[in-house]
Coordinates of C-alpha atoms in Angstrom, one line a residue:
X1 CA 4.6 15.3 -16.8
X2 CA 1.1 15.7 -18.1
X3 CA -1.4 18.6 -17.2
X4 CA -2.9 17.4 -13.9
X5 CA -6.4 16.3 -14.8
X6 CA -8.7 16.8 -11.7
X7 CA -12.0 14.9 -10.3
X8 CA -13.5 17.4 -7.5
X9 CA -13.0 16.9 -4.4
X10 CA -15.0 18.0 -1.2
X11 CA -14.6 21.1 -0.2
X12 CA -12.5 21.2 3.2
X13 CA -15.1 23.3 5.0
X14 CA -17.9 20.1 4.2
X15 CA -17.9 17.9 7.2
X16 CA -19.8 14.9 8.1
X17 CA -22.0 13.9 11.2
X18 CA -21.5 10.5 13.1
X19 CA -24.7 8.9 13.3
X20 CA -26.2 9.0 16.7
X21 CA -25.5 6.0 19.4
X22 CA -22.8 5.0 17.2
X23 CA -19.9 2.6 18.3
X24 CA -17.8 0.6 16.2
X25 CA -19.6 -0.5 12.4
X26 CA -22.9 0.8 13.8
X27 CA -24.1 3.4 11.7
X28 CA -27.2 3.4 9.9
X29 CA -26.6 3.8 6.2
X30 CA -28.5 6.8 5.6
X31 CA -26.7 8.7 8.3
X32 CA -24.3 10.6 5.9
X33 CA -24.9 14.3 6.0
X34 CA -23.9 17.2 8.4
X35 CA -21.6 18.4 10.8
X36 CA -19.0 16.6 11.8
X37 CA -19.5 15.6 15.4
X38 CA -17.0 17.1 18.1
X39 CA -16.5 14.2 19.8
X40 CA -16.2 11.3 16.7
X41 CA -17.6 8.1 18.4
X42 CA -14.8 5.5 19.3
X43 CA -14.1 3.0 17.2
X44 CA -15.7 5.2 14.2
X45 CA -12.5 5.0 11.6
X46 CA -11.3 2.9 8.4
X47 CA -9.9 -0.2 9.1
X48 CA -12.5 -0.6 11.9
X49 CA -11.0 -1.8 15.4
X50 CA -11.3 -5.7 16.3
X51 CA -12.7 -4.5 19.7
X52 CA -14.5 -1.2 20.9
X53 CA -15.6 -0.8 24.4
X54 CA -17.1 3.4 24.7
X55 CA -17.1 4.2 28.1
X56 CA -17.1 7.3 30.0
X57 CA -16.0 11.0 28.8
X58 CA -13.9 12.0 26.4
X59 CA -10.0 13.2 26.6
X60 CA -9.2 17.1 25.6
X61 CA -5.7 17.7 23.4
X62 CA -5.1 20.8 25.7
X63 CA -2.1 23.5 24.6
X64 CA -0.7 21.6 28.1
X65 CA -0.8 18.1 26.9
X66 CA 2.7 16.1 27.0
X67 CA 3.2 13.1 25.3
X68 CA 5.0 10.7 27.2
X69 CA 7.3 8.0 26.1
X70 CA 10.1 5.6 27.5
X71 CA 13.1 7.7 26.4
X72 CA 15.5 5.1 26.9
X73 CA 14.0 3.3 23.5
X74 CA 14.9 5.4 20.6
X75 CA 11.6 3.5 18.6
X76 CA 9.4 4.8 21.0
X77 CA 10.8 8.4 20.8
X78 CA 10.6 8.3 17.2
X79 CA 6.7 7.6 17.1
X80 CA 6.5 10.2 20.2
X81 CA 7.8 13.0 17.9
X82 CA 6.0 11.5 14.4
X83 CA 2.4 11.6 16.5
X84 CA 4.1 15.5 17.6
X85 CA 5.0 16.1 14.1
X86 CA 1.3 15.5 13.1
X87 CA -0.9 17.3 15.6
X88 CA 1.0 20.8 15.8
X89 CA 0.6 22.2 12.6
X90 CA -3.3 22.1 13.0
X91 CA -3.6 22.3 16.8
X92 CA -0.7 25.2 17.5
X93 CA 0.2 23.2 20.5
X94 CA 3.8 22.9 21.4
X95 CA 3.3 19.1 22.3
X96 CA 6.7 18.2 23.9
X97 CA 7.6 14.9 23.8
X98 CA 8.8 14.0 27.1
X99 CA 9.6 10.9 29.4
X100 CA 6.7 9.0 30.3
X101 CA 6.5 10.1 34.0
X102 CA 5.9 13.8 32.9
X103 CA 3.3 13.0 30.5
X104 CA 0.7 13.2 34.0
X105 CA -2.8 14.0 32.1
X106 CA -1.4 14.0 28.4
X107 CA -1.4 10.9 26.0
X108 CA 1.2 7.9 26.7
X109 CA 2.9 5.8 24.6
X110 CA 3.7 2.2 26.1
X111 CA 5.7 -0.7 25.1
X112 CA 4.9 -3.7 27.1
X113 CA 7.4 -6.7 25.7
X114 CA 4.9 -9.2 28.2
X115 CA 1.3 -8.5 26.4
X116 CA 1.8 -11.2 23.7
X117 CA -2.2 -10.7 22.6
X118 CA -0.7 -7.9 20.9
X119 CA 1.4 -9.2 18.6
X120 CA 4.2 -7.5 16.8
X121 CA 1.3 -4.4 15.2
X122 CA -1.4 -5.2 17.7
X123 CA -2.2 -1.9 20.1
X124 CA -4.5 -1.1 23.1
X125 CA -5.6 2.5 23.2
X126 CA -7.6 3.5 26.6
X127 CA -8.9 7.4 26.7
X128 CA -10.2 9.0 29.3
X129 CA -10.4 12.6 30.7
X130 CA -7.4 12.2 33.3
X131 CA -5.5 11.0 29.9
X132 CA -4.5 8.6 27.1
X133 CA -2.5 5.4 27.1
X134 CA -1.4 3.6 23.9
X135 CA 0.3 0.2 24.7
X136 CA 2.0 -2.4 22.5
X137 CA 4.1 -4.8 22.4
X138 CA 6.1 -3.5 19.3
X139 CA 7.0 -0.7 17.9
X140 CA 5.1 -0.9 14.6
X141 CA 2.0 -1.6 16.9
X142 CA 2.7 2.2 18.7
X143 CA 2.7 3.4 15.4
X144 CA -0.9 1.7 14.4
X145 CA -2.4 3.0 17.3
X146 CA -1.1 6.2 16.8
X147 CA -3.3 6.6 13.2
X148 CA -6.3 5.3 15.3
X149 CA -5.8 8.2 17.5
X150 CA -5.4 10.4 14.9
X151 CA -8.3 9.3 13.2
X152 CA -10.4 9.5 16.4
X153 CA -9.6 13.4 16.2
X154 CA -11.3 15.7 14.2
X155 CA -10.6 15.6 10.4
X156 CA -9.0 19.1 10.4
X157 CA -6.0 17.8 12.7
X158 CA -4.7 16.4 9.0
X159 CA -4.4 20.7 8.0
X160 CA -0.9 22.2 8.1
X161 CA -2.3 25.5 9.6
X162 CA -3.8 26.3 13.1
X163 CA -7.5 25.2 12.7
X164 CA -10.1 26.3 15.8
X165 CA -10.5 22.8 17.4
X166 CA -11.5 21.4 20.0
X167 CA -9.7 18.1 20.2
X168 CA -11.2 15.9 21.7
X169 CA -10.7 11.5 21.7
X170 CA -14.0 10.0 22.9
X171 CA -13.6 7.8 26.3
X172 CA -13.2 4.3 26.4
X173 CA -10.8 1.1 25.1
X174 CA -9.9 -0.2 21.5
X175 CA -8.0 -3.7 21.6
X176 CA -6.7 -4.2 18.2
X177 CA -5.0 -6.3 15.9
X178 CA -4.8 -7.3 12.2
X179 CA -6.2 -10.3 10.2
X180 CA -3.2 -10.2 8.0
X181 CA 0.4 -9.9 8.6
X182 CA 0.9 -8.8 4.9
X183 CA -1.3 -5.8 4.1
X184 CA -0.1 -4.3 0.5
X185 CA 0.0 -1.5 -1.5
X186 CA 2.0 -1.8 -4.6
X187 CA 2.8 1.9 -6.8
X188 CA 3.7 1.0 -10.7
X189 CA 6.7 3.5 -11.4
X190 CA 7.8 1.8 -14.5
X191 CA 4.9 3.2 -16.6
X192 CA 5.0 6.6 -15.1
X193 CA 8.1 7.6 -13.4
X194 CA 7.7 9.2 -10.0
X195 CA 9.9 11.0 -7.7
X196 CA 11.3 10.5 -4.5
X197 CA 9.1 12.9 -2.8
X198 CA 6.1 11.7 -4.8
X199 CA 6.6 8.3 -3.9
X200 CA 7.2 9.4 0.2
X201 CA 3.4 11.2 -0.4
X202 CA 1.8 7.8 -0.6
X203 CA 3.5 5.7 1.8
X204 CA 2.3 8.8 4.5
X205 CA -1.0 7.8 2.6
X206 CA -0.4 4.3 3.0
X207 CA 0.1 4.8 6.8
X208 CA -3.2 6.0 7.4
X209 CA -4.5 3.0 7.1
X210 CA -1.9 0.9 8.7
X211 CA -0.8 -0.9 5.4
X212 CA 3.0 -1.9 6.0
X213 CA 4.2 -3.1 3.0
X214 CA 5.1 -1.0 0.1
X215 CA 5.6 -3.1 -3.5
X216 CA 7.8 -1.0 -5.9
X217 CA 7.1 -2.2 -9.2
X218 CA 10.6 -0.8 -10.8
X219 CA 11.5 -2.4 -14.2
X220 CA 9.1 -3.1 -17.7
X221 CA 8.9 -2.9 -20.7
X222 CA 8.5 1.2 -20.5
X223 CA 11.6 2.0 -18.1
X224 CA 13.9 0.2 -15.8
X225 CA 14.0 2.8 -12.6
X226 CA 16.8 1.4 -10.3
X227 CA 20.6 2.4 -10.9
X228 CA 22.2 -1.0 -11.1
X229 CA 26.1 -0.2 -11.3
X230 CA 27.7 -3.1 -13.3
X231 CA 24.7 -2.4 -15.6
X232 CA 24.5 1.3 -15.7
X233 CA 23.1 1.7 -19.7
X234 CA 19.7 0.2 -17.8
X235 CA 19.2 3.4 -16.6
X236 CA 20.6 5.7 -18.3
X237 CA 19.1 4.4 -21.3
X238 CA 16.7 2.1 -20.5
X239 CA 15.1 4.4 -17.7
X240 CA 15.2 7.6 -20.3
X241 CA 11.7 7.4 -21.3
X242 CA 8.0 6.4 -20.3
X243 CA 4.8 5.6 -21.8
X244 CA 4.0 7.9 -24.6
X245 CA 7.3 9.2 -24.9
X246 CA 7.5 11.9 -22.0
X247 CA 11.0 11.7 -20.4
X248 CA 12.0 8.9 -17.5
X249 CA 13.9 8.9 -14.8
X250 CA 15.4 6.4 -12.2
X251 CA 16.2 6.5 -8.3
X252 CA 20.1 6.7 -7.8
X253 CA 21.0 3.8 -5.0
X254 CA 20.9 6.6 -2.3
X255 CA 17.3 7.8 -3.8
X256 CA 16.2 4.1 -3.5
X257 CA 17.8 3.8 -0.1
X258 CA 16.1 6.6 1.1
X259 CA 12.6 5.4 -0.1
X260 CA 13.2 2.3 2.3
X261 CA 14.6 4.3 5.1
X262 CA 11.5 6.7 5.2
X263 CA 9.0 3.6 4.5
X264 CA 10.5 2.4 7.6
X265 CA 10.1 5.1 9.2
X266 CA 6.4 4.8 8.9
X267 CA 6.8 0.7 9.5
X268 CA 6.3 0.2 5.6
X269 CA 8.4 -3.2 4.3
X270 CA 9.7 -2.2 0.8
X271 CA 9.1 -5.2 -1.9
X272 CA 11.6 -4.5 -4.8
X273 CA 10.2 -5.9 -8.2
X274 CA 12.2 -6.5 -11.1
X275 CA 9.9 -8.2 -13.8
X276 CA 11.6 -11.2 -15.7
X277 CA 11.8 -12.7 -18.3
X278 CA 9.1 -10.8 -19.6
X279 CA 8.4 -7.1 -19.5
X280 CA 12.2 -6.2 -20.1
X281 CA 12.2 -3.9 -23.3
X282 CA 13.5 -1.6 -21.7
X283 CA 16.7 -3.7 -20.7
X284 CA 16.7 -5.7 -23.9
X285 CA 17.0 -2.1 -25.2
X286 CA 19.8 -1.5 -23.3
X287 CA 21.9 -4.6 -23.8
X288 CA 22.0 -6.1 -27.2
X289 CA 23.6 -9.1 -25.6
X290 CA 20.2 -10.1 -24.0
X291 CA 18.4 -10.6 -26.9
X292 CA 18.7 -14.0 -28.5
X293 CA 19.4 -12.0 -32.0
X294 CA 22.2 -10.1 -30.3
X295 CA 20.2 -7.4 -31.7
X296 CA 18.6 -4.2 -29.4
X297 CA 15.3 -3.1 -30.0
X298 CA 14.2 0.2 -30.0
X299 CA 12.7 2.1 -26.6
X300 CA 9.3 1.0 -26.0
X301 CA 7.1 3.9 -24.7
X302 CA 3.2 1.9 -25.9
X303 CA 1.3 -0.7 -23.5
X304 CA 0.9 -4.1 -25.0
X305 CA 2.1 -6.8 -23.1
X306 CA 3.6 -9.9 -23.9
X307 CA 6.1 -9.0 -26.8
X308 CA 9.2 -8.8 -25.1
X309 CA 11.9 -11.8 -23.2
X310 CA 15.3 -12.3 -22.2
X311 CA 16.9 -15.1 -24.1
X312 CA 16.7 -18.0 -21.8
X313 CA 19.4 -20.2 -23.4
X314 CA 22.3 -17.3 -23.2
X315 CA 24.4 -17.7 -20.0
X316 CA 25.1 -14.1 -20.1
X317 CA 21.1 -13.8 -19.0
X318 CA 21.9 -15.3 -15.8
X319 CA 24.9 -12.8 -15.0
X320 CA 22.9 -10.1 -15.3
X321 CA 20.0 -11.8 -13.4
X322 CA 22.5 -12.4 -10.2
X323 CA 24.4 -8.9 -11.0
X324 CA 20.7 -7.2 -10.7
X325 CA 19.4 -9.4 -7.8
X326 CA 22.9 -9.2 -6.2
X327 CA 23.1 -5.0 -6.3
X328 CA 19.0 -4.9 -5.3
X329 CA 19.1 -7.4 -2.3
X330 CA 22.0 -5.2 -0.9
X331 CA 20.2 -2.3 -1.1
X332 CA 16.9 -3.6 1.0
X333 CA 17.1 -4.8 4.1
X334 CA 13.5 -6.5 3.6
X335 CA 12.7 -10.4 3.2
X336 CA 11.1 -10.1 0.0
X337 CA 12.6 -9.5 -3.7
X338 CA 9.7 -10.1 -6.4
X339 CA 10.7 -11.5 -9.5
X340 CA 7.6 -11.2 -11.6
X341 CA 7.0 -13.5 -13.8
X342 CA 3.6 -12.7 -15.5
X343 CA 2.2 -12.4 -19.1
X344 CA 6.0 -14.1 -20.3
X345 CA 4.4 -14.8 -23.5
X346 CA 7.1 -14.3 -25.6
X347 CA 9.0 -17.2 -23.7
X348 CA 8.0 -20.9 -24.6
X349 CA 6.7 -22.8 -21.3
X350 CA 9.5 -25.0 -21.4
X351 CA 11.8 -22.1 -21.2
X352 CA 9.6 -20.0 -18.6
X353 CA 10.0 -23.0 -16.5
X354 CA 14.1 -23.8 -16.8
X355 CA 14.3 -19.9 -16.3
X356 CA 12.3 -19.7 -12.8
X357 CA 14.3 -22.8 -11.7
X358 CA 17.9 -21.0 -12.3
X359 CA 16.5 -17.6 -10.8
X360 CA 14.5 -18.6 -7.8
X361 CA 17.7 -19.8 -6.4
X362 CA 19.9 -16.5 -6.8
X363 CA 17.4 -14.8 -4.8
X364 CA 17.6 -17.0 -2.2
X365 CA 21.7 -16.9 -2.7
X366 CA 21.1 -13.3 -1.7
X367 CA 19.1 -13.6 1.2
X368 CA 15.7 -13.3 0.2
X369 CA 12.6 -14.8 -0.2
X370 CA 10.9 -15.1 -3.8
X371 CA 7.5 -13.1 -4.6
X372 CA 6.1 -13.9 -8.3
X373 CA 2.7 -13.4 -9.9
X374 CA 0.9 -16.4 -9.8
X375 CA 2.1 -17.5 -13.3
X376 CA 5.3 -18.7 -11.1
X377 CA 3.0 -21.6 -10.1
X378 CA 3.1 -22.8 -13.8
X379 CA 6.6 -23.3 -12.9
X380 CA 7.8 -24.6 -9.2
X381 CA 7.6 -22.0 -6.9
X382 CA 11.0 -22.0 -4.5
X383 CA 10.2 -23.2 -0.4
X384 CA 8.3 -20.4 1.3
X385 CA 7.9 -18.3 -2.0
X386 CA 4.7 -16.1 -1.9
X387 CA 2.4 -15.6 -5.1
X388 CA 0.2 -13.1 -5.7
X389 CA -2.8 -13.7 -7.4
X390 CA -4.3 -11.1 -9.9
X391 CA -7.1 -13.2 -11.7
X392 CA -10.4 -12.6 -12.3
X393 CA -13.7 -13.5 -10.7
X394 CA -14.2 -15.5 -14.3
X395 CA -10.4 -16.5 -14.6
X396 CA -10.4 -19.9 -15.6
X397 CA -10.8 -23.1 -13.1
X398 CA -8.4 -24.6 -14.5
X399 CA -5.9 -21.5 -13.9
X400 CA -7.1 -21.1 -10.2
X401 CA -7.1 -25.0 -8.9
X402 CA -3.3 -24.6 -10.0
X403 CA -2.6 -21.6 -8.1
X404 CA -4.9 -23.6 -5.2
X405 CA -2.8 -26.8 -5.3
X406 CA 0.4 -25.0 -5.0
X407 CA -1.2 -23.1 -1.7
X408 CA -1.9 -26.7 -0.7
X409 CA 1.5 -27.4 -1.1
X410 CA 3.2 -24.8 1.3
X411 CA 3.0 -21.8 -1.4
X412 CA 1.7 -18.7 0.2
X413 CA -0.9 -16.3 -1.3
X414 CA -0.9 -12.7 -1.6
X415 CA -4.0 -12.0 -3.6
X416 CA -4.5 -9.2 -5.7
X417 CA -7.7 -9.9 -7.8
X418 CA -7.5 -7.6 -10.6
X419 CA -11.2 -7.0 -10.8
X420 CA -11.5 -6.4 -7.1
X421 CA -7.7 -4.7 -5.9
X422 CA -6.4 -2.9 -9.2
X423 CA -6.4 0.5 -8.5
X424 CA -6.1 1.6 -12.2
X425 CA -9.4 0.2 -13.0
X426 CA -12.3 2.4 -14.3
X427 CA -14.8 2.8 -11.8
X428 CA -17.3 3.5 -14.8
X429 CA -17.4 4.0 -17.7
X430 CA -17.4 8.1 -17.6
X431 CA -14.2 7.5 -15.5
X432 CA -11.8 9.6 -17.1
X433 CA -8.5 7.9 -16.1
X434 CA -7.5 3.8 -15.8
X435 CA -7.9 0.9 -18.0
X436 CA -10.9 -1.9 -18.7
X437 CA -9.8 -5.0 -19.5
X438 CA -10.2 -6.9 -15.6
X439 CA -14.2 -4.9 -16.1
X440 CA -15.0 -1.2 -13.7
X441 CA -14.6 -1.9 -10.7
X442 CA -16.6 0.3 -8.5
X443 CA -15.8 1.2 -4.4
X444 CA -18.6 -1.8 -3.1
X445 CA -17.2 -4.1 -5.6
X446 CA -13.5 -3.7 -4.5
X447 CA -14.7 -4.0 -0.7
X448 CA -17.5 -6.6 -0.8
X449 CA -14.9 -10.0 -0.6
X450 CA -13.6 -12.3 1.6
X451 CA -9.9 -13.3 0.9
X452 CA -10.2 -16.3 3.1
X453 CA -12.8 -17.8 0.8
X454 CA -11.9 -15.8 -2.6
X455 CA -10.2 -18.8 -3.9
X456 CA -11.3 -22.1 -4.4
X457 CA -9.6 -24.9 -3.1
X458 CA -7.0 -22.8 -1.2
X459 CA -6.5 -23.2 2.7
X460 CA -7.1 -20.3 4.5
X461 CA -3.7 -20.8 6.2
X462 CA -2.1 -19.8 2.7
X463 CA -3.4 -16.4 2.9
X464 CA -0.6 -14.1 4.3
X465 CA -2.7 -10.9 3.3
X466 CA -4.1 -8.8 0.5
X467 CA -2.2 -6.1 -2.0
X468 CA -3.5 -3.0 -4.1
X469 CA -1.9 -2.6 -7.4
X470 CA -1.9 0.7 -9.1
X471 CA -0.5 0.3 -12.4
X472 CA 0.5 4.0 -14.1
X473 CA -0.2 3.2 -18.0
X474 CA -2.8 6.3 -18.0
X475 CA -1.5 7.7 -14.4
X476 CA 1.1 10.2 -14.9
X477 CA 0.2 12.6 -12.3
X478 CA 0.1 12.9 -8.4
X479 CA -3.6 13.6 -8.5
X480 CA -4.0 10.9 -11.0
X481 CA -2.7 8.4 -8.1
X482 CA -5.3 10.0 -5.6
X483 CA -7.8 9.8 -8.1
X484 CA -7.5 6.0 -8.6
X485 CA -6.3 5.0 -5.3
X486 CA -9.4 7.0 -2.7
X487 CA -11.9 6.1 -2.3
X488 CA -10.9 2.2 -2.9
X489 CA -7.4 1.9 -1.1
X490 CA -9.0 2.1 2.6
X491 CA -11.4 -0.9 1.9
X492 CA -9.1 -2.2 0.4
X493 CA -6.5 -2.3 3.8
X494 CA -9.8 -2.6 5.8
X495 CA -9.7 -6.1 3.9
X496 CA -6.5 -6.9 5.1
X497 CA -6.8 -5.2 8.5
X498 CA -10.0 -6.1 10.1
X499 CA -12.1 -9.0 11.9
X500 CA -13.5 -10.8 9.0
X501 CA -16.7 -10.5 11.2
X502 CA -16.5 -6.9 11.1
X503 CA -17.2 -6.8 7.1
X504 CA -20.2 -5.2 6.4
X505 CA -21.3 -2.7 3.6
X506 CA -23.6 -0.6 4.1
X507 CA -21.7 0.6 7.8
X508 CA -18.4 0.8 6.0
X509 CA -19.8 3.0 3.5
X510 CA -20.6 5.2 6.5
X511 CA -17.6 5.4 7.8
X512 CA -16.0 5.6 4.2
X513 CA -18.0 9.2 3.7
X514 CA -17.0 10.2 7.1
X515 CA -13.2 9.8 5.2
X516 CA -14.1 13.0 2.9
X517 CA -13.1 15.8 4.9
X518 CA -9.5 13.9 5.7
X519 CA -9.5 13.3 2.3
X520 CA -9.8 17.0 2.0
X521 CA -7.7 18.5 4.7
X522 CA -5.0 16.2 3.3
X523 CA -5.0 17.7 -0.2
X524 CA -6.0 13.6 -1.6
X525 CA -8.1 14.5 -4.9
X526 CA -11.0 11.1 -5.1
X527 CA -13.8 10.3 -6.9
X528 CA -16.8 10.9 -5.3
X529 CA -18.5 7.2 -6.2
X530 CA -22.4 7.6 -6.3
X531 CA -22.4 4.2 -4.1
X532 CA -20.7 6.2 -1.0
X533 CA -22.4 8.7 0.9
X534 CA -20.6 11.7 1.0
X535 CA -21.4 14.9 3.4
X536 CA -23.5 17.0 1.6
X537 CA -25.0 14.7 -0.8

């Protein structure tokens, strides 16, 4: 891979005051320089809580502190010894994880099957100095609360060596639940290849800010990056190379398994994309029988778009398609298979739409439920198929009523705005990494929308959430992700996360600097935007 090309990052010793009198989103905007407080005022953390009640004195993580779970349910045990896993390194405390009745003054975690305010993510966290309790109704909502708790602590809990302390959770009750039930983050590995171990980095990242599905974009033009065994030249071949040249790669079927085993883990749906019938150089390369010519064409390692298709009329198009779907859908136990579907424009409308109506059905033969760009809507999208919508703010009415009638008519939206959500867009124009073409899109501008109203004509009830693209035609490079992704991936799941009554600027921007020294202890490079302000600025 490329040398790593760095923007600089704070300094882990920097830390950031709360601003006085603070609860949740109440910060003054000029408040963003200091110390960082030692108890960090509830309900001060990115996505902000629905519901923040202070009260009282704060808990101490003590060297004695338990945490208690219900040992007989192996979920709660696992997020027992996750929320273990990530407070030892930095406090030195042995933290045993323990059955609930001997967690007396340490931290509780409580599934109650009867509170249905909660949802299946929702959480109530109550602190106080005899203790904290964290109660939900599900699983995945133990493991929210348990980033909330985390963030309540000092930013040096995220070190992986023994750090002074004290640790201390500020008294009183969060009640929280999300806007959206979808809330995505989608990694381009296609462009850029990235490992296993890479890819397990961000979905921790991911998990910070309680995102839970991850959308792997795995086949274009550039590489195919999934082992498909009764098609293996599409990786071996088609997955030997990336943009500008540099060697591939592709996840074996256990490597892709274990991607989805350890984005469960951390409550993360995996999305498999396989992008059809355009952006497939790289199988047309490998299988002379998809082109129409019966002809390969060479590797492709540039970045246009639009030049490539599988040949729609050929029969042997559609055994491939259900050989690919069939292998993929066995290897994720998810709802969701995407199917692309954008910038086709190398296939003639007519054929776009005869392809979409064959496919849309395999992927429901398989079990799952159809994702496409929003050019599926150009075609019919299949019964509860979701688009996702990656227009512009000056995208065409015409374009956008079509994508709104279809939400009209039962189509669910993810939306993606490319000048808002792509993560590979320059910031400005001295940004050293990304592309232009949706405009810069700067931190305010990527947080400062309302998906319930971004799309004309399309009822609220369509929106199932929001997703973060972050295409890899320039990102080749761990630090490059961080570098694109922070500081705009926590408004970002703020968006998707948050009471749309909670959205407000200039206190998210607050609590957005007060992000930096996390930022820091976790090793996440980001660009320091001039619109955010950061501790010693």
């Amino acid at each position: 891979m490329s040398q790593r090309r760095r923007i600089p990052h704070l300094i882990g010793s920097l830390l950031l005051v709360a601003a006085a009198g603070v609860g949740c989103g109440e910060a003054s905007a000029d408040s963003g320089a200091g110390a960082e407080p030692e108890v960090r005022p509830l309900g001060r953390i990115v996505p902000v809580p629905a519901s923040v009640t202070p009260e009282g004195e704060p808990y101490a993580l003590t060297r004695d502190t338990r945490i208690g779970v219900d040992t007989s349910s192996r979920a709660s045990k696992a997020v027992g010894r996750y929320l273990a896993g990530l407070l030892r390194p930095a406090t030195g405390f042995p933290l045993p994880v323990v059955d609930e009745e001997a967690a007396d003054g340490g931290v509780r975690l409580r599934l109650d099957p009867d509170d249905g305010a909660l949802g299946d993510e929702g959480y109530r966290l109550h602190s106080a100095p005899e203790g904290v309790t964290l109660t939900a109704r599900e699983p995945a909502g133990l493991f929210r609360g348990v980033q909330t708790l985390r963030q309540q602590l000092p930013s040096a809990v995220e070190h992986d060596s023994v750090q002074p302390g004290p640790w201390n959770i500020a008294g009183g009750t969060i009640t929280d639940t999300p806007r959206y039930a979808y809330r995505g983050a989608m990694l381009d590995v296609s462009r850029h290849f990235f490992t296993v171990d890479e890819v397990k980095r961000y979905i921790d990242q991911l998990a910070l800010y309680k995102i839970n599905t991850l959308h792997l974009h795995l086949s274009d033009d550039q590489g195919w990056r999934i082992a498909v065994d009764s098609w293996p030249r599409l990786t071996t071949h088609g997955g030997s190379t990336e943009v500008g040249g540099t060697p591939g790669g592709f996840y074996t079927k256990a490597q892709y398994k274990e991607i989805v085993r350890y984005a469960a883990s951390r409550y993360q749906e995996v999305i498999p994309e396989i992008d059809m019938p355009g952006h497939t150089f790289a199988a047309l390369s490998s299988y002379p029988e998809l082109n129409c010519d019966g002809i390969a064409p060479p590797l492709y390692t540039g970045v246009k778009v639009g030049k490539s298709s599988l040949c729609v009329p050929k029969a042997v198009t559609y055994d491939f398609v259900d050989d690919v779907i069939r292998e993929i859908a066995e290897l994720t136990p998810g709802r969701y298979l995407h199917i692309g579907g954008d910038e086709a424009h190398s296939t003639s409308h007519a054929d776009y739409v005869t392809f979409m109506d064959k496919v849309q059905p395999v992927v429901a033969k398989y079990g799952k439920t159809v994702v496409g760009w929003h050019q599926l809507t150009g075609a019919t999208p299949a019964k509860d198929a979701l688009v996702q919508y990656w227009g512009l703010d000056r995208t065409p009415a015409a374009e956008k009523e079509r994508v709104a009638a279809a939400a009209r008519n039962g189509t669910g939206l993810i939306l993606s705005p490319a000048d808002r959500a792509y993560l590979d867009m320059k910031y400005a124009n001295d940004t050293t990494l990304g592309l232009t073409w949706a405009g810069y899109v700067e931190v305010r501008r990527s947080y400062d929308w309302d998906p319930a109203t971004y799309l004309p004509g399309a009822p609220e009830s369509a929106v199932r959430g929001v997703e973060a693209p972050l295409w890899t035609e320039t990102l080749s490079t761990t630090d490059d992700l961080d570098v694109m992704a922070f500081p705009r991936l926590p408004g970002l799941a703020e968006l998707g996360w948050s009471p749309a009554s909670t959205h407000d600027w200039d206190t998210y921007k607050v609590r957005l600097a007060e992000q930096a020294p996390r930022f820091a202890a976790l090793g996440i490079d980001y660009y320091r935007s001039p619109q955010v302000p950061w501790p010693g600025e």
